[in-house]
Tab-separated table of C-alpha atoms and ligand atoms in Angstrom:
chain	number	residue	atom	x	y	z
N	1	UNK	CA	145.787	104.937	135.037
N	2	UNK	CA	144.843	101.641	132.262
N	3	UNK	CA	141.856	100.258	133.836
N	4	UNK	CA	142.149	95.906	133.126
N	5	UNK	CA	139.936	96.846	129.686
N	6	UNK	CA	142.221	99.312	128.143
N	7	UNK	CA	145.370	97.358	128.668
N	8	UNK	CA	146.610	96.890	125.331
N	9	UNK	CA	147.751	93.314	126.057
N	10	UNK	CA	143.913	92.238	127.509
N	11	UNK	CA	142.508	94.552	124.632
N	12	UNK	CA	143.854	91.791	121.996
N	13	UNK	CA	143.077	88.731	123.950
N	14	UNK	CA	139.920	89.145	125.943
N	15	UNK	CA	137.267	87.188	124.285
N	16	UNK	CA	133.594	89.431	123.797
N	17	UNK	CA	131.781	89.718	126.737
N	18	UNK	CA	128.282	88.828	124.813
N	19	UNK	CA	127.712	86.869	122.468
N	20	UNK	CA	126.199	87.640	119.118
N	21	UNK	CA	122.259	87.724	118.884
N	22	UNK	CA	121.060	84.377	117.341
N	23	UNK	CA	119.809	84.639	114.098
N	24	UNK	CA	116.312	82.617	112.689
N	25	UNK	CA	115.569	81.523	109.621
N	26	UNK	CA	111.773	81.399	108.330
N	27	UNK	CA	110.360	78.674	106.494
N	28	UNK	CA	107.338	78.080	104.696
N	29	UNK	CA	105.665	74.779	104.750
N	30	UNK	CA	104.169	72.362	102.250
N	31	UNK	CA	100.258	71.260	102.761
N	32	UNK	CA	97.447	70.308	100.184
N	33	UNK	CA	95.142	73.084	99.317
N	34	UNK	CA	97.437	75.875	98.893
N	35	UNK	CA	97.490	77.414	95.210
N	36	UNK	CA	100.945	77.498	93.671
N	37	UNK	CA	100.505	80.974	92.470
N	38	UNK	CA	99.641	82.240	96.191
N	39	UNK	CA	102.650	80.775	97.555
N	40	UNK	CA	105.133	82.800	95.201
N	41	UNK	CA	103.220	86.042	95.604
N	42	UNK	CA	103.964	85.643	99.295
N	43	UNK	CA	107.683	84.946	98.494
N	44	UNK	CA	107.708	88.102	96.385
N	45	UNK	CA	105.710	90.132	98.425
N	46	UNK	CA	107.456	89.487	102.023
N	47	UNK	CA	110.539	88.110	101.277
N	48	UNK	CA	111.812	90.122	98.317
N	49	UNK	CA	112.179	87.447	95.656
N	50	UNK	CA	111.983	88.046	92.034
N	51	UNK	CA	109.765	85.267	90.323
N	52	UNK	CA	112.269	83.020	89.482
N	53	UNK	CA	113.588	82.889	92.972
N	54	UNK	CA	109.959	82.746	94.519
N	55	UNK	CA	108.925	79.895	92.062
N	56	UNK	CA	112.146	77.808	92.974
N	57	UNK	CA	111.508	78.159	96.673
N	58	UNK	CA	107.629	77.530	96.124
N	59	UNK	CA	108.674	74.265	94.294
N	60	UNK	CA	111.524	72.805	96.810
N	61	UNK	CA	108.576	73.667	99.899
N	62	UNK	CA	105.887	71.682	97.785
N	63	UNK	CA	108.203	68.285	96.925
N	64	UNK	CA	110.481	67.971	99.749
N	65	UNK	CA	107.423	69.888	102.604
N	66	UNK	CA	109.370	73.004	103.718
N	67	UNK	CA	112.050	75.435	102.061
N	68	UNK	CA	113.963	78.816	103.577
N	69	UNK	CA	112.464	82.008	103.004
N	70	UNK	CA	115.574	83.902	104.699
N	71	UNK	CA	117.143	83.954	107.765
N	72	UNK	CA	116.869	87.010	110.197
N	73	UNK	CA	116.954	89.037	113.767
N	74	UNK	CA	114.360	87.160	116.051
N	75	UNK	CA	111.963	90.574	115.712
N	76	UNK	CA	112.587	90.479	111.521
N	77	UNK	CA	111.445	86.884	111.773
N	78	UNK	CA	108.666	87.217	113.896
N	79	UNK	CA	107.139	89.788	112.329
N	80	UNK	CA	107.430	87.803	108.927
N	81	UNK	CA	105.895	84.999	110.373
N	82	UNK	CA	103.073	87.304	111.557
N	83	UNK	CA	102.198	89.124	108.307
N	84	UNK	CA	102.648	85.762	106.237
N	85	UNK	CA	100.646	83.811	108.607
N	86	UNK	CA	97.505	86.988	108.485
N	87	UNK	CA	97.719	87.079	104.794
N	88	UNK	CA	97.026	83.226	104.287
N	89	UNK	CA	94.133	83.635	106.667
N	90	UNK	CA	92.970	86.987	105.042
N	91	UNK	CA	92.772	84.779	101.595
N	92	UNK	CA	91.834	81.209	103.559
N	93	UNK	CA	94.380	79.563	102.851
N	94	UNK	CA	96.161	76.958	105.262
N	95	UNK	CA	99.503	77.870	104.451
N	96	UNK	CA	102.311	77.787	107.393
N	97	UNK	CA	105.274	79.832	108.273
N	98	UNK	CA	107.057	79.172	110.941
N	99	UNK	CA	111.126	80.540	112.216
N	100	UNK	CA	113.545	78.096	113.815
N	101	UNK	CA	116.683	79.346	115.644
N	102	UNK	CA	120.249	79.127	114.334
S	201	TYC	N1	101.240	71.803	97.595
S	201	TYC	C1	100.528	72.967	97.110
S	201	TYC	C2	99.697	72.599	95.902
S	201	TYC	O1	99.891	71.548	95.330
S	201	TYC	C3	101.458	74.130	96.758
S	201	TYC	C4	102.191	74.659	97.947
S	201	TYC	C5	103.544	74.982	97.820
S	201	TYC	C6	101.540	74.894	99.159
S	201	TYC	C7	104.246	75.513	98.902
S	201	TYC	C8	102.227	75.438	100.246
S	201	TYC	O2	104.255	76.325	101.159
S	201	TYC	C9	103.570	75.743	100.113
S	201	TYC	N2	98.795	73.481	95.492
């Protein structure tokens, strides 16, 4: 017996019952006291960029006050946020992450 889901017609037409898990992206944010060399070493060390990448990202953050480190799963982000956000404080330095949803 086709139960409603296996019906081949519904099968094709049925839209998802869920929808997909929203996605964040982290961002770092400009301020004053931050060295320039800190700031990359963060984007290298937690976000995977080479430095080239890191030093782009570092620059965009520091003249227009915030630039995309990625985007990820809400527990990816957070957790980035986290570790970011301890290492600053480890060295004293007032840098900011912070993760906005898609
Ligand atoms: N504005 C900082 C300086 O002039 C550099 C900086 C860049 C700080 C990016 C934070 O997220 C930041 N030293």
């Amino acid at each position: 017996m086709a139960t409603r889901e296996q019906d081949a017609s519904t099968l094709l037409t049925q839209r998802p019952r869920t929808a997909p898990p929203p996605l964040y992206t982290v961002l770092l944010l400009n301020d004053d006291y931050t060295p320039m060399d800190f700031v990359v070493a963060v984007l290298e060390r937690f976000f995977g960029k080479d430095k080239e990448q890191a030093t782009q990202i570092m620059l965009k953050v520091h003249i227009e006050g915030r630039g995309v480190c990625g985007v990820y799963p809400r527990d990816i982000a957070t957790t980035k946020v986290a570790q970011v956000m301890a290492f600053a404080r480890e060295h004293q330095h007032p840098l900011a992450c912070v993760m906005e949803e898609n």
